[in-house]
Structure formats: structure tokens, C-alpha cells
Coordinates of C-alpha atoms and ligand atoms in Angstrom, one line a residue:
M1 CA 92.4 92.1 93.5
S2 CA 94.9 93.1 95.6
H3 CA 95.6 96.5 96.3
K4 CA 98.4 98.7 95.8
I5 CA 98.8 101.3 98.7
A6 CA 101.2 104.5 99.8
V7 CA 101.9 105.4 103.2
F8 CA 102.5 109.0 103.5
A9 CA 104.6 109.7 107.0
S10 CA 106.5 112.7 108.6
G11 CA 107.8 111.7 111.5
N12 CA 109.0 108.0 113.4
G13 CA 107.1 105.7 111.5
T14 CA 105.5 103.7 114.3
N15 CA 102.0 103.2 112.1
F16 CA 104.1 102.9 109.1
Q17 CA 105.4 99.9 110.4
A18 CA 102.6 98.5 112.3
I19 CA 100.4 98.2 108.4
D20 CA 103.7 97.1 107.0
E21 CA 103.9 93.9 109.5
A22 CA 99.8 93.9 108.8
V23 CA 101.0 93.5 104.8
G24 CA 103.7 91.2 105.7
C25 CA 101.7 88.3 107.9
G26 CA 98.8 88.6 105.3
E27 CA 96.5 90.4 107.1
I28 CA 96.2 93.3 104.8
D29 CA 95.4 92.2 101.5
A30 CA 98.4 94.7 99.6
T31 CA 101.0 95.7 98.9
I32 CA 102.4 99.0 100.0
A33 CA 103.9 100.1 96.7
L34 CA 105.4 103.4 98.1
M35 CA 105.8 105.4 101.5
V36 CA 106.3 109.3 101.5
C37 CA 107.7 111.1 103.7
D38 CA 107.8 115.1 103.7
Q39 CA 110.9 115.5 105.9
P40 CA 114.5 114.4 104.9
G41 CA 116.1 112.9 108.0
A42 CA 112.6 111.5 109.5
A43 CA 113.2 107.7 111.2
V44 CA 110.4 106.5 108.8
I45 CA 112.5 106.9 106.0
G46 CA 114.8 104.2 107.8
R47 CA 112.5 101.7 108.5
A48 CA 111.1 102.1 105.6
E49 CA 114.0 100.9 103.4
K50 CA 114.8 98.5 106.1
A51 CA 111.5 96.8 105.3
G52 CA 112.1 96.9 101.3
V53 CA 109.7 99.7 100.7
K54 CA 110.5 101.9 97.8
T55 CA 110.1 105.8 99.6
L56 CA 109.8 109.3 97.8
V57 CA 111.2 111.7 100.2
V58 CA 110.0 115.6 99.4
A59 CA 110.7 118.5 100.8
R60 CA 107.4 121.4 100.2
K61 CA 110.3 124.0 100.1
D62 CA 111.6 122.8 96.8
F63 CA 108.6 123.5 95.1
P64 CA 107.1 126.8 94.3
S65 CA 103.6 126.0 95.0
K66 CA 102.1 123.5 96.9
R67 CA 100.1 122.3 93.6
A68 CA 103.6 121.3 92.3
F69 CA 104.6 119.8 95.0
E70 CA 101.6 117.4 95.2
E71 CA 102.1 117.3 91.1
K72 CA 105.2 115.5 92.0
I73 CA 104.1 112.8 94.5
A74 CA 100.8 112.1 92.4
A75 CA 103.0 111.5 89.2
A76 CA 104.8 109.2 91.3
L77 CA 101.9 107.5 93.2
K78 CA 100.4 107.3 89.9
A79 CA 103.6 105.4 88.2
C80 CA 103.8 102.9 91.0
G81 CA 99.8 102.3 90.4
V82 CA 98.9 103.1 93.6
D83 CA 95.3 103.2 94.3
Y84 CA 95.0 104.3 98.2
I85 CA 96.8 106.9 99.9
F86 CA 96.9 105.9 103.9
L87 CA 98.3 109.0 105.8
A88 CA 100.0 107.8 108.7
G89 CA 101.7 110.8 110.8
Y90 CA 101.6 112.7 108.1
M91 CA 101.6 116.1 109.0
R92 CA 100.5 118.2 106.0
L93 CA 97.0 119.4 104.9
I94 CA 96.3 117.6 101.4
G95 CA 95.4 119.8 98.7
K96 CA 93.4 119.7 96.2
T97 CA 95.9 118.4 93.8
L98 CA 95.9 114.9 95.6
L99 CA 92.1 115.0 96.8
N100 CA 91.2 115.0 92.9
A101 CA 93.4 112.1 92.1
Y102 CA 92.4 109.7 94.6
P103 CA 88.8 110.8 95.6
H104 CA 87.7 108.7 98.4
R105 CA 90.7 106.8 98.5
I106 CA 92.7 108.9 101.2
V107 CA 92.5 107.7 105.0
N108 CA 93.9 109.4 107.7
I109 CA 94.5 108.3 111.7
H110 CA 94.7 111.2 114.6
P111 CA 95.3 110.2 117.8
A112 CA 91.9 111.7 119.6
L113 CA 88.0 111.2 119.6
L114 CA 87.3 113.3 116.3
P115 CA 85.6 116.2 116.4
S116 CA 87.3 117.0 119.2
F117 CA 91.1 117.8 119.6
T118 CA 91.8 118.3 116.0
G119 CA 95.3 119.5 114.7
L120 CA 98.7 118.9 116.1
D121 CA 99.6 117.6 119.7
A122 CA 96.1 116.4 119.8
I123 CA 96.8 113.7 123.3
G124 CA 98.8 116.5 124.6
Q125 CA 95.4 118.9 124.3
A126 CA 93.0 116.1 125.3
F127 CA 96.1 115.7 128.5
R128 CA 95.0 119.4 129.4
K129 CA 92.0 119.4 129.1
G130 CA 91.3 116.7 131.8
V131 CA 89.1 114.3 129.7
K132 CA 88.8 110.9 131.3
V133 CA 88.0 109.3 128.0
T134 CA 89.8 110.0 124.5
G135 CA 90.9 108.0 121.5
V136 CA 92.1 107.3 118.1
T137 CA 89.5 108.2 114.8
I138 CA 90.3 107.0 111.4
H139 CA 88.3 108.9 108.8
Y140 CA 88.5 109.4 105.0
V141 CA 90.7 112.9 104.0
D142 CA 88.5 116.2 102.9
E143 CA 90.2 119.5 102.7
G144 CA 89.5 120.3 106.6
M145 CA 91.8 120.1 109.1
D146 CA 91.0 116.2 110.4
T147 CA 87.1 116.8 109.3
G148 CA 86.6 114.4 106.7
P149 CA 83.7 111.4 107.2
I150 CA 84.5 108.5 110.2
I151 CA 85.6 105.1 109.7
A152 CA 86.3 103.9 112.9
Q153 CA 87.2 105.1 116.7
A154 CA 88.4 103.2 119.3
A155 CA 87.8 104.4 123.1
V156 CA 91.1 105.1 125.3
P157 CA 90.4 105.9 128.5
V158 CA 92.3 108.2 131.0
K159 CA 94.0 106.7 134.4
D160 CA 94.5 108.5 137.2
G161 CA 98.1 109.2 137.3
D162 CA 98.5 109.0 133.7
T163 CA 101.3 111.3 132.4
I164 CA 101.3 112.7 128.8
E165 CA 103.9 109.9 127.7
T166 CA 102.1 106.8 129.4
L167 CA 98.7 108.0 127.7
E168 CA 100.9 109.0 124.7
S169 CA 102.0 105.6 124.4
R170 CA 98.7 103.4 125.2
I171 CA 97.4 105.5 121.9
H172 CA 100.0 104.8 119.9
E173 CA 99.1 100.9 121.2
M174 CA 96.2 101.4 120.2
E175 CA 96.8 103.1 116.6
H176 CA 98.7 100.4 115.9
Q177 CA 95.8 97.7 116.3
L178 CA 93.1 100.1 115.2
Y179 CA 95.0 101.4 111.7
P180 CA 95.7 97.8 110.5
K181 CA 92.5 96.1 111.5
T182 CA 90.3 99.1 109.4
I183 CA 92.6 98.9 106.3
A184 CA 92.6 95.0 106.3
K185 CA 88.4 95.8 106.3
L186 CA 88.3 98.8 103.6
L187 CA 90.1 96.7 101.4
A188 CA 88.4 93.7 101.5
E189 CA 84.8 95.7 100.6
Ligands
LIG201 C1 100.1 109.2 115.5 O1 100.2 109.3 116.7 C2 98.9 109.7 114.5 O2 97.7 109.9 115.1 C3 99.7 111.0 114.4 O3 100.6 111.6 114.3 C4 101.5 110.3 114.8 C5 102.6 109.5 114.1 O4 103.3 108.6 115.0 N1 99.1 112.1 113.2 C6 98.3 113.4 113.7 O5 98.5 113.7 114.4 C7 97.8 113.7 112.4 N2 97.0 114.4 112.4 P1 104.0 107.7 113.7 O6 105.2 108.3 112.9 O7 104.9 106.4 115.5 O8 103.2 106.4 113.3

């Protein structure tokens, strides 16, 4: 059965684009039924529109509670027949409403080797710590921040002379390979 997936993003959307391209070329056996963005004005919205992907833009401040915010998203997901959610730079903790609606069906990508460097600015945290190896983690989402069971990891060495920018660009390159590959495998199981 071909899956209907949703991608959640808050920012630039390069991972959304990598997933969309992998869907387009048949590497991922799925359609992106919905792109959910919590930041009106984010670049990912233009990418989704250009790709012809249906988009839901919802700002948390427009809802009285996290629960109401997530109920709106969950209703849109169900209406589109979504069966898996992939977070791609979605900078907000997933709450009980979505976790209960999609148990064991929400996956996140994080730009560090978890459990190290959770939360915001993981690449900067690793760089400033002076680690020699960092990387990318793909994991199931639970109620914690970057704490769910790990699905896949890839290491990225920190090279002499790296700046945050050069390191960041190699991490993103790795993300754009690892996320589509991992999604394809997960959906084929
Ligand atoms: C990616 O590096 C992703 O791993 C990170 O946000 C970036 C989004 O880039 N996510 C987190 O830090 C989640 N804790 P993109 O918008 O270009 O895909």
C-alpha cells in the first residue's frame, strides 16, 4: 500500500524538498498529502506551493491552547488520509493530542548524534564544544525533547578549519541523504 505522509516544517524547508524529490523520483513509495507549517512566512511554504503540495499554515498564537492547535492539525491530517508524520525542522514540541492520534507514527530528524546536543542550535552546540565527530539522528518522537527511540544515525566529522557554516552545510548534505533513505526503508517495512 502506498502511504500518505505529512511533513512538518518551520523554516527553510531543505529537508522537505529532499523528501519531496525522493517521492518524485520513486525512491519513497508515498505521496506527501500535506505540509504543515507553524510559521507564517517561512520559506518552506513557497517550496511546498512550487512542488504542488497541499499546505496547512497554522500559528500557535491563533489558538487558545496547545490542544486546540493540535486538534486543528490532527483534523487536517485525518481529512487528507495521512498515516505517517515526518518532522523536518519543525521547531515545536509535539503534544499528547498528535502523539495519541499518530502513535509510533511520528519521526523527527535532529542535526546531532543524540543523546548529545538536544534542542535548539544543535550544530552550534557541538561546534562550540569542540567535538571531532557529530552527525545526524532520525528518531521516533515521544513526549520529550529529542528523546524517542533512534531509527538511524550518520556521523559527520568536524574538520580542522571548519566554521559553523561549513559544518552546517555538511550536516545538511548528510540530512538530505539520510532522511529520504530512512523514510523509504521505514515505509517499506
Ligand atoms: C535541520 O537541520 C533539522 O535537522 C533541524 O532543523 C533544520 C531544518 O532545516 N531540526 C532541529 O533542530 C530539530 N530539533 P530545513 O528547514 O532546511 O530542512
